[in-house]
PDB file of C-alpha atoms in Angstrom:
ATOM      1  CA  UNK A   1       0.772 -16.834  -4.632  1.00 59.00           C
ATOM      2  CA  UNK A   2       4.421 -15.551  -5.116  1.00 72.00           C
ATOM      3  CA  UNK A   3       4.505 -15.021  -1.547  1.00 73.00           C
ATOM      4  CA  UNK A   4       4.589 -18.714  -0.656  1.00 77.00           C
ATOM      5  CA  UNK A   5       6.927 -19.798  -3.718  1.00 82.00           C
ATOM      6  CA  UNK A   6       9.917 -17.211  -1.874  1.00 83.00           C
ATOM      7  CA  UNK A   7       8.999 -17.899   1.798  1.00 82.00           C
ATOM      8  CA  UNK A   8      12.373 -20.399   2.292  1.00 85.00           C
ATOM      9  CA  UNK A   9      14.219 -17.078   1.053  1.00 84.00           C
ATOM     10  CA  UNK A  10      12.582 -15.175   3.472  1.00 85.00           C
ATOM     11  CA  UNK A  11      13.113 -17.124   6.601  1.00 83.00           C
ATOM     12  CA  UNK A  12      16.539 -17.729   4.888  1.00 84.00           C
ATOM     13  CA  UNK A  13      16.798 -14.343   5.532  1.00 81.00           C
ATOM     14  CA  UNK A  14      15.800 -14.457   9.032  1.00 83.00           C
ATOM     15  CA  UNK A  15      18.090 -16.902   9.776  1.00 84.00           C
ATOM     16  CA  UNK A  16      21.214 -15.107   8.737  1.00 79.00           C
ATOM     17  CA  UNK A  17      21.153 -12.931  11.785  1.00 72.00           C
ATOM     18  CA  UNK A  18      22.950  -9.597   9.760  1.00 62.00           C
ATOM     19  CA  UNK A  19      19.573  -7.923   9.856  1.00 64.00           C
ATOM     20  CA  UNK A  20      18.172  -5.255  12.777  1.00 67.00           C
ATOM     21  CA  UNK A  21      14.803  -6.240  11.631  1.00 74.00           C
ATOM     22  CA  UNK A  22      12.739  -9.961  10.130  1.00 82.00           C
ATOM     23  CA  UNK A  23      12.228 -10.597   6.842  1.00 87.00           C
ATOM     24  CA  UNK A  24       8.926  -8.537   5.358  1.00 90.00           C
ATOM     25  CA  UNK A  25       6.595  -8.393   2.110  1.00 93.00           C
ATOM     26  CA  UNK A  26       5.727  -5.520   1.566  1.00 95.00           C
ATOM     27  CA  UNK A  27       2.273  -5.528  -1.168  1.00 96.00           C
ATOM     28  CA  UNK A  28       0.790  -2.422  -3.070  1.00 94.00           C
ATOM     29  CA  UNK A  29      -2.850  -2.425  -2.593  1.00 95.00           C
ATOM     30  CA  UNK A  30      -4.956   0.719  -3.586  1.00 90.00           C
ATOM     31  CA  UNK A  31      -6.841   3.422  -1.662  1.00 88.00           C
ATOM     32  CA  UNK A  32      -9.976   1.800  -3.852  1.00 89.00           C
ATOM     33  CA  UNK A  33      -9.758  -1.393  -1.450  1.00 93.00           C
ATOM     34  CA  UNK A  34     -11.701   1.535   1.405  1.00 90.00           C
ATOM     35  CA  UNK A  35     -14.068   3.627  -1.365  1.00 85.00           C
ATOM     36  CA  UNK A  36     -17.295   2.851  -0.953  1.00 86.00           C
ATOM     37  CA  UNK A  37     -18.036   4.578  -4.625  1.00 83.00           C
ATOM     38  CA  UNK A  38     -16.345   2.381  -7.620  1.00 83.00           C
ATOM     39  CA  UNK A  39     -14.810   5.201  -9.675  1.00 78.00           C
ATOM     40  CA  UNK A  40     -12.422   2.449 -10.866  1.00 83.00           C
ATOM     41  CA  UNK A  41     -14.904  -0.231 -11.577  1.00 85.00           C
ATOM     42  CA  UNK A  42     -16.312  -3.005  -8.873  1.00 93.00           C
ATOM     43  CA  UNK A  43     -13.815  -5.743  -9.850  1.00 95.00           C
ATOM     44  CA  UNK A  44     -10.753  -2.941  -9.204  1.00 91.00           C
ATOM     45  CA  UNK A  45     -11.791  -2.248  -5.667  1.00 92.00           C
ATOM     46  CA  UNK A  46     -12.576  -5.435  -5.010  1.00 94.00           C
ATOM     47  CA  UNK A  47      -9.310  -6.598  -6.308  1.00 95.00           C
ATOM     48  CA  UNK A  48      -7.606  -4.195  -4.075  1.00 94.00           C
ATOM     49  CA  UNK A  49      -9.498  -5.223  -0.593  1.00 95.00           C
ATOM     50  CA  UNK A  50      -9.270  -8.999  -1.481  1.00 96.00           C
ATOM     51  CA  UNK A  51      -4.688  -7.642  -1.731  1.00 96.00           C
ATOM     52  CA  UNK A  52      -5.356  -6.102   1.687  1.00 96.00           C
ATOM     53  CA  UNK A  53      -7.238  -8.804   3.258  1.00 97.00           C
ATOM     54  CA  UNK A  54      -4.867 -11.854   1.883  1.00 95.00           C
ATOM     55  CA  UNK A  55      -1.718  -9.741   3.414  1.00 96.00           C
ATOM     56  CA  UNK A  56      -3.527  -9.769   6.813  1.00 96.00           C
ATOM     57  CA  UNK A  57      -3.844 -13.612   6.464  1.00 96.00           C
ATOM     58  CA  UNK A  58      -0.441 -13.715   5.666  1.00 94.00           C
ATOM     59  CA  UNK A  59       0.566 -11.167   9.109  1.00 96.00           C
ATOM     60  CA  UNK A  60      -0.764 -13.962  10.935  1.00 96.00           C
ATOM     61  CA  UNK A  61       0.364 -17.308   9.136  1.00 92.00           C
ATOM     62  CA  UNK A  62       3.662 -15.713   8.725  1.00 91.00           C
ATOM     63  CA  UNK A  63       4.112 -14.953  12.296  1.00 90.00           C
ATOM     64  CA  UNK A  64       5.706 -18.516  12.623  1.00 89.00           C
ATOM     65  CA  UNK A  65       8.157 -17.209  10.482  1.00 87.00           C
ATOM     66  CA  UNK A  66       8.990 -14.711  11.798  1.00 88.00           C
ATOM     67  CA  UNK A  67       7.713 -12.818   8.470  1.00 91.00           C
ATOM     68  CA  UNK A  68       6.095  -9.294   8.339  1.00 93.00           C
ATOM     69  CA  UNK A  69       3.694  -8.359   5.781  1.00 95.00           C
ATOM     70  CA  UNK A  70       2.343  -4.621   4.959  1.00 97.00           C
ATOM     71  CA  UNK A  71       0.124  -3.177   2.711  1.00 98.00           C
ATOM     72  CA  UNK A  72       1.307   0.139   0.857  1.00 98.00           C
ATOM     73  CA  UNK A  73      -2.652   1.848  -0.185  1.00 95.00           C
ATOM     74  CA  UNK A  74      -1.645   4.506  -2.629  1.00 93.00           C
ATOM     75  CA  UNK A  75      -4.082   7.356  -3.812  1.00 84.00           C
ATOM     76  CA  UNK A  76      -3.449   9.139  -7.149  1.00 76.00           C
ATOM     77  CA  UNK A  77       0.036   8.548  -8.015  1.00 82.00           C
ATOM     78  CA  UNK A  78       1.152   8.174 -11.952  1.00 77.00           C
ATOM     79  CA  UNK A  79       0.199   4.960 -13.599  1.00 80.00           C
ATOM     80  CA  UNK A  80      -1.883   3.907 -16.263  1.00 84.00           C
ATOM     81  CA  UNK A  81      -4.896   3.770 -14.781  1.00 78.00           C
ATOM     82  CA  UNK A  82      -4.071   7.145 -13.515  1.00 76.00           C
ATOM     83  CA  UNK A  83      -2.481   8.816 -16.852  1.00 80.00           C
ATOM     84  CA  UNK A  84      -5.662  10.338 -18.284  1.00 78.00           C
ATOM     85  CA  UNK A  85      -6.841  12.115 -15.513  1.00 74.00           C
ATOM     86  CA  UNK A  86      -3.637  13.342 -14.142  1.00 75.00           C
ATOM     87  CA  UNK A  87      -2.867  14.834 -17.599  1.00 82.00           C
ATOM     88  CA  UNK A  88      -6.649  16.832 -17.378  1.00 78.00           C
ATOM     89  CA  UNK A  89      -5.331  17.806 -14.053  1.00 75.00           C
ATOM     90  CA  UNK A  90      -2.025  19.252 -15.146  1.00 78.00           C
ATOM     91  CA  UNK A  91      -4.205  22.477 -16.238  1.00 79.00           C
ATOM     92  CA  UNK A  92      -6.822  22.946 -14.113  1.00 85.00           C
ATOM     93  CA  UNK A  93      -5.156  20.867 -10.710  1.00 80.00           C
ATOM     94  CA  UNK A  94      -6.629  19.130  -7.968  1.00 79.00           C
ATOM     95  CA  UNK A  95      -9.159  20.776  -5.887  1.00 75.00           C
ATOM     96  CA  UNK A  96      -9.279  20.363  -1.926  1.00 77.00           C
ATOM     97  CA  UNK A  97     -12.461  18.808  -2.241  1.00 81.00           C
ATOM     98  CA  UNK A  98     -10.648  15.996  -4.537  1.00 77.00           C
ATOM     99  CA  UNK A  99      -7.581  15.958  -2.596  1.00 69.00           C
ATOM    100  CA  UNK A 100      -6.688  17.907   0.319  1.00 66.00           C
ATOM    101  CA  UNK A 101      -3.184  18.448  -0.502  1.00 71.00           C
ATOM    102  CA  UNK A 102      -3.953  19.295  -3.893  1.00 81.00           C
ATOM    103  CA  UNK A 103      -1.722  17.080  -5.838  1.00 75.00           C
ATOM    104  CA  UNK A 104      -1.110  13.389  -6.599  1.00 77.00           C
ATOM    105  CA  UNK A 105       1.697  11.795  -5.184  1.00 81.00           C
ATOM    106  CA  UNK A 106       5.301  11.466  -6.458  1.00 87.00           C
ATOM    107  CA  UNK A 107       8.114   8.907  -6.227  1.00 90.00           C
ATOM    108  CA  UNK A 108       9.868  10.403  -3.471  1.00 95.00           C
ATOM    109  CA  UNK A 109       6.272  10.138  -1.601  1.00 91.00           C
ATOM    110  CA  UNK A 110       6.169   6.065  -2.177  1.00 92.00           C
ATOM    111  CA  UNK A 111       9.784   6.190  -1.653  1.00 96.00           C
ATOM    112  CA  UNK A 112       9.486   7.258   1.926  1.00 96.00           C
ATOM    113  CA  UNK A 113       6.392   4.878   2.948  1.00 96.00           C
ATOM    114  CA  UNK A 114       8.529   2.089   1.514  1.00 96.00           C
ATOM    115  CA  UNK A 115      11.971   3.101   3.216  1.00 96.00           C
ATOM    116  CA  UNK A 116       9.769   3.536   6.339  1.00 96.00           C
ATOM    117  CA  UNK A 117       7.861  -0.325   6.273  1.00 95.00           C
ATOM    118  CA  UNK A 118      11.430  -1.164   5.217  1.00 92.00           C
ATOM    119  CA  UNK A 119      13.949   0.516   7.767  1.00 91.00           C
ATOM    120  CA  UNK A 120      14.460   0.032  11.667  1.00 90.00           C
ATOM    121  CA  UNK A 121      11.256   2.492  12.119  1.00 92.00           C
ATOM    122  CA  UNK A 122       8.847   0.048  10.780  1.00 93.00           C
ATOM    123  CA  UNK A 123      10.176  -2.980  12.298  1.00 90.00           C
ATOM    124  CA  UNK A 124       7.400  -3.144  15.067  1.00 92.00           C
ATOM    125  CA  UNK A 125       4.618  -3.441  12.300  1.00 95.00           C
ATOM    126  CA  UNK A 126       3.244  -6.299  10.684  1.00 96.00           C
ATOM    127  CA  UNK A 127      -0.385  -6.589   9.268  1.00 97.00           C
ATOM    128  CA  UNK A 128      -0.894  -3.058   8.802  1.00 97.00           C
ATOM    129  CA  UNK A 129      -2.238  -0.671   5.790  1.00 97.00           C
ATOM    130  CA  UNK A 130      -0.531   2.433   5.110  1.00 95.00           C
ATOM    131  CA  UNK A 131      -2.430   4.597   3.124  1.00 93.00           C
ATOM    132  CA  UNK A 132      -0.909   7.508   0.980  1.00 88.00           C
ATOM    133  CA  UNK A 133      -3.124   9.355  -0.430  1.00 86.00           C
ATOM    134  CA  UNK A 134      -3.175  12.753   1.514  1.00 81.00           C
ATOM    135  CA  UNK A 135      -6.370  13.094   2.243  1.00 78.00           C
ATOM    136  CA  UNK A 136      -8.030  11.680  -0.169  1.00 83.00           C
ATOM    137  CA  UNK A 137     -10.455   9.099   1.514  1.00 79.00           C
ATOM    138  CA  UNK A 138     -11.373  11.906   3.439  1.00 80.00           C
ATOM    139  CA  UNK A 139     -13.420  13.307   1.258  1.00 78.00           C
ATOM    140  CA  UNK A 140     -14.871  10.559   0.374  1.00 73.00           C
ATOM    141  CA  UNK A 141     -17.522   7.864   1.630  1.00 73.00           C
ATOM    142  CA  UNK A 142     -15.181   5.462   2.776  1.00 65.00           C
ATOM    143  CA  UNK A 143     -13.848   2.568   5.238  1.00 69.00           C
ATOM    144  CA  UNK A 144     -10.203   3.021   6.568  1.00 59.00           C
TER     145      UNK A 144
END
C-alpha cells in the first residue's frame, strides 16, 4: 500500500504551512465498483469497490494526519479496457440509453474533477466518491 510508504511526505506536507488546503490522495476507482451487472468481469468490479472502500478506511485513519483521501469513479473514458468499444462507437455513437450525454469522457473532463478534489473548492472533502460518468449509472442497475 503506496499510500502508507509516502504518508511522512504527506504530513511533511502538512507541516510546511505554504498550503490553503492538507495534504490529499487522490485514487482512481471505476464506475464498475456501483454496477450491479459485471460487463467488465466480477474480479474488475470487485477490484474497483475493494479501491473505494480501502480509501474510506484511509478518510478515517488519515484524519490524524490531517490527510484527505478521494476517490475519482470514472465511466467510459479512453483506456485499454475501453479501446475496443470506443472505436465501435466512433461510427455508430453512444445512445442515451448507454449514456445520457452521449459520449465518453475526455481529458479535460478528468482534468476538472481532479483540479476540483485538488484546489481550494475541494478542500472541505475527504472520504468521498466522485463519479464521472454522465449519467451512466443511471441507466443502469446500480449502487451510488
Amino acid at each position: 500500500l503506496s499510500i502508507i510508504a509516502f504518508l511522512e511526505l504527506l504530513d511533511a506536507g502538512n507541516k510546511k504551512g505554504n498550503l490553503v488546503q492538507k495534504s490529499q490522495v487522490i485514487a482512481t476507482s471505476s464506475i464498475g465498483a456501483f454496477n450491479r451487472v459485471p460487463l467488465a468481469g466480477y474480479a474488475y468490479g470487485g477490484s474497483k469497490a475493494g479501491v473505494v472502500h480501502l480509501m474510506k478506511q484511509f478518510a478515517t485513519t488519515l484524519v490524524a494526519y490531517d490527510v484527505r483521501s478521494n476517490v475519482i469513479a470514472p465511466g467510459y473514458y479512453p483506456s485499454e479496457l475501453t479501446e475496443g468499444m470506443l472505436k465501435a462507437k466512433e461510427e455508430t455513437g453512444f445512445t442515451k440509453a448507454e449514456v445520457p450525454l452521449q459520449r465518453a469522457g475526455n481529458e479535460d473532463d478528468m482534468a476538472g474533477v481532479i483540479l476540483f478534489l485538488a484546489s481550494r473548492a475541494g478542500a472541505y472533502i475527504n472520504g468521498n466518491v466522485v463519479v464521472t460518468d454522465w449519467g451512466r449509472l443511471s441507466v443502469l442497475p446500480a449502487t451510488y
